[in-house]
């Protein structure tokens, strides 16, 4: 995730920004371009910012790597484990293992691991604030396709 935003308020160590929308989605009727919601961001690099500054916001590289490993590799590894564990599970229930049972094992392990990822990401892991990665110069605004900023 990398977006451009305007700093709307700074109170103590809490920085609120509003995303600058470049345009609306083709099939969306929510009109996000006019109704962007503010959110809180971090300034770990201690950039000198003030209200009205245009900043670039993104997640930390550590967070992106962890999200990729946890949300992609864990379900894929679980699906592979389901393929190889399906014959053991079938023999535990006294059934013959075939390709169909292996396919069910892959899908079941994939579904269970995806559910685990969903539950852990929503409950256990605290969301990390996106961080300011750069303060953009005013000359960028001249080429920025946003009606509100021109």
C-alpha positions as CSV (number, residue, x, y, z in Angstrom):
1,X,0.0,0.0,0.0
2,X,1.4,3.4,-1.0
3,X,-0.9,6.4,-1.1
4,X,-0.6,10.2,-1.2
5,X,-2.4,12.1,1.6
6,X,-2.8,15.6,3.1
7,X,-2.0,16.1,6.8
8,X,-5.2,17.4,8.4
9,X,-4.2,17.6,12.0
10,X,-1.3,17.1,14.3
11,X,-1.9,16.7,18.1
12,X,0.9,15.5,20.2
13,X,2.2,12.3,18.4
14,X,-1.1,11.7,16.6
15,X,-1.0,12.7,12.9
16,X,-4.3,12.5,11.0
17,X,-4.2,12.4,7.2
18,X,-6.8,12.3,4.5
19,X,-6.1,10.4,1.3
20,X,-6.0,12.3,-2.0
21,X,-8.2,10.3,-4.4
22,X,-7.1,10.3,-8.0
23,X,-10.4,9.2,-9.2
24,X,-13.4,7.0,-8.5
25,X,-13.9,3.3,-9.3
26,X,-15.8,2.7,-12.5
27,X,-18.6,0.8,-10.9
28,X,-18.6,2.4,-7.4
29,X,-21.3,4.8,-6.4
30,X,-19.8,5.7,-3.0
31,X,-18.1,8.9,-4.3
32,X,-15.0,8.3,-2.2
33,X,-13.3,11.2,-4.1
34,X,-15.5,13.7,-2.3
35,X,-15.8,11.7,1.0
36,X,-12.3,10.5,1.9
37,X,-12.1,9.5,5.6
38,X,-9.2,10.6,7.7
39,X,-7.0,8.0,9.5
40,X,-4.1,8.2,11.9
41,X,-0.5,7.5,10.8
42,X,2.9,7.3,12.3
43,X,6.0,9.5,11.7
44,X,8.9,7.1,12.6
45,X,11.4,9.1,10.6
46,X,10.5,12.3,12.4
47,X,9.9,14.3,9.2
48,X,9.2,18.0,9.9
49,X,5.5,18.2,8.9
50,X,2.7,20.7,9.4
51,X,-1.0,20.8,8.6
52,X,-1.6,20.9,4.9
53,X,1.6,19.1,3.9
54,X,1.3,16.4,1.2
55,X,2.9,13.2,2.3
56,X,3.4,9.7,1.0
57,X,2.0,6.9,3.2
58,X,2.9,3.2,3.2
59,X,3.2,0.2,5.5
60,X,6.6,-0.7,6.8
61,X,8.6,-3.3,4.9
62,X,8.6,-5.6,7.9
63,X,4.8,-5.5,8.1
64,X,4.5,-6.1,4.3
65,X,6.9,-9.1,4.5
66,X,5.0,-10.6,7.5
67,X,1.6,-10.1,5.8
68,X,2.9,-11.8,2.7
69,X,4.4,-14.8,4.5
70,X,1.5,-15.2,6.9
71,X,-1.4,-14.7,4.4
72,X,0.0,-16.4,1.4
73,X,2.6,-19.0,2.3
74,X,0.8,-20.4,5.4
75,X,-2.3,-21.4,3.4
76,X,-0.3,-22.8,0.5
77,X,1.9,-24.8,2.9
78,X,-1.3,-26.1,4.6
79,X,-2.8,-27.1,1.3
80,X,0.3,-29.1,0.4
81,X,0.2,-30.7,3.9
82,X,-3.4,-31.6,3.2
83,X,-2.4,-33.4,0.0
84,X,0.1,-35.6,1.8
85,X,-1.9,-36.1,5.0
86,X,-5.1,-37.1,3.2
87,X,-4.1,-40.9,3.0
88,X,-3.3,-40.9,6.7
89,X,-6.6,-39.3,7.5
90,X,-8.5,-41.7,5.2
91,X,-6.9,-44.7,6.8
92,X,-7.8,-43.4,10.3
93,X,-11.4,-43.5,9.2
94,X,-11.1,-46.9,7.5
95,X,-11.5,-45.5,4.0
96,X,-9.5,-46.0,0.8
97,X,-7.5,-42.9,-0.3
98,X,-7.8,-41.8,-3.9
99,X,-7.4,-38.6,-5.9
100,X,-10.8,-37.4,-4.8
101,X,-9.9,-37.7,-1.1
102,X,-6.6,-35.9,-1.7
103,X,-8.5,-33.1,-3.4
104,X,-10.8,-32.8,-0.4
105,X,-7.8,-32.8,1.9
106,X,-6.2,-29.9,0.0
107,X,-9.4,-27.9,0.0
108,X,-10.1,-28.6,3.7
109,X,-6.6,-27.6,4.8
110,X,-6.7,-24.5,2.6
111,X,-10.1,-23.5,4.0
112,X,-9.0,-24.1,7.6
113,X,-5.7,-22.2,7.2
114,X,-7.5,-19.3,5.5
115,X,-9.9,-19.2,8.4
116,X,-7.0,-19.2,10.8
117,X,-5.4,-16.3,9.0
118,X,-8.6,-14.3,9.0
119,X,-9.2,-14.9,12.7
120,X,-5.7,-14.1,13.8
121,X,-5.4,-11.0,11.6
122,X,-8.7,-9.6,13.0
123,X,-8.3,-10.5,16.6
124,X,-4.8,-11.4,17.8
125,X,-2.5,-9.2,15.7
126,X,-2.7,-5.5,16.5
127,X,-2.9,-3.5,13.3
128,X,0.3,-1.4,12.7
129,X,-0.2,2.2,11.7
130,X,0.8,3.1,8.2
131,X,3.8,5.4,8.3
132,X,4.9,8.6,6.5
133,X,7.6,7.6,4.0
134,X,8.2,11.0,2.4
135,X,7.1,14.6,2.4
136,X,6.3,15.6,-1.1
137,X,7.3,18.9,-2.6
138,X,4.7,21.4,-3.7
139,X,5.7,21.2,-7.4
140,X,4.3,17.6,-7.5
141,X,0.8,19.2,-7.0
142,X,1.1,20.9,-10.4
143,X,1.0,17.4,-12.1
144,X,-1.4,15.8,-9.6
145,X,-4.8,14.9,-11.2
146,X,-6.9,16.0,-8.3
147,X,-9.6,18.7,-8.7
148,X,-9.6,19.7,-5.1
149,X,-5.8,20.4,-5.0
150,X,-5.6,22.5,-8.2
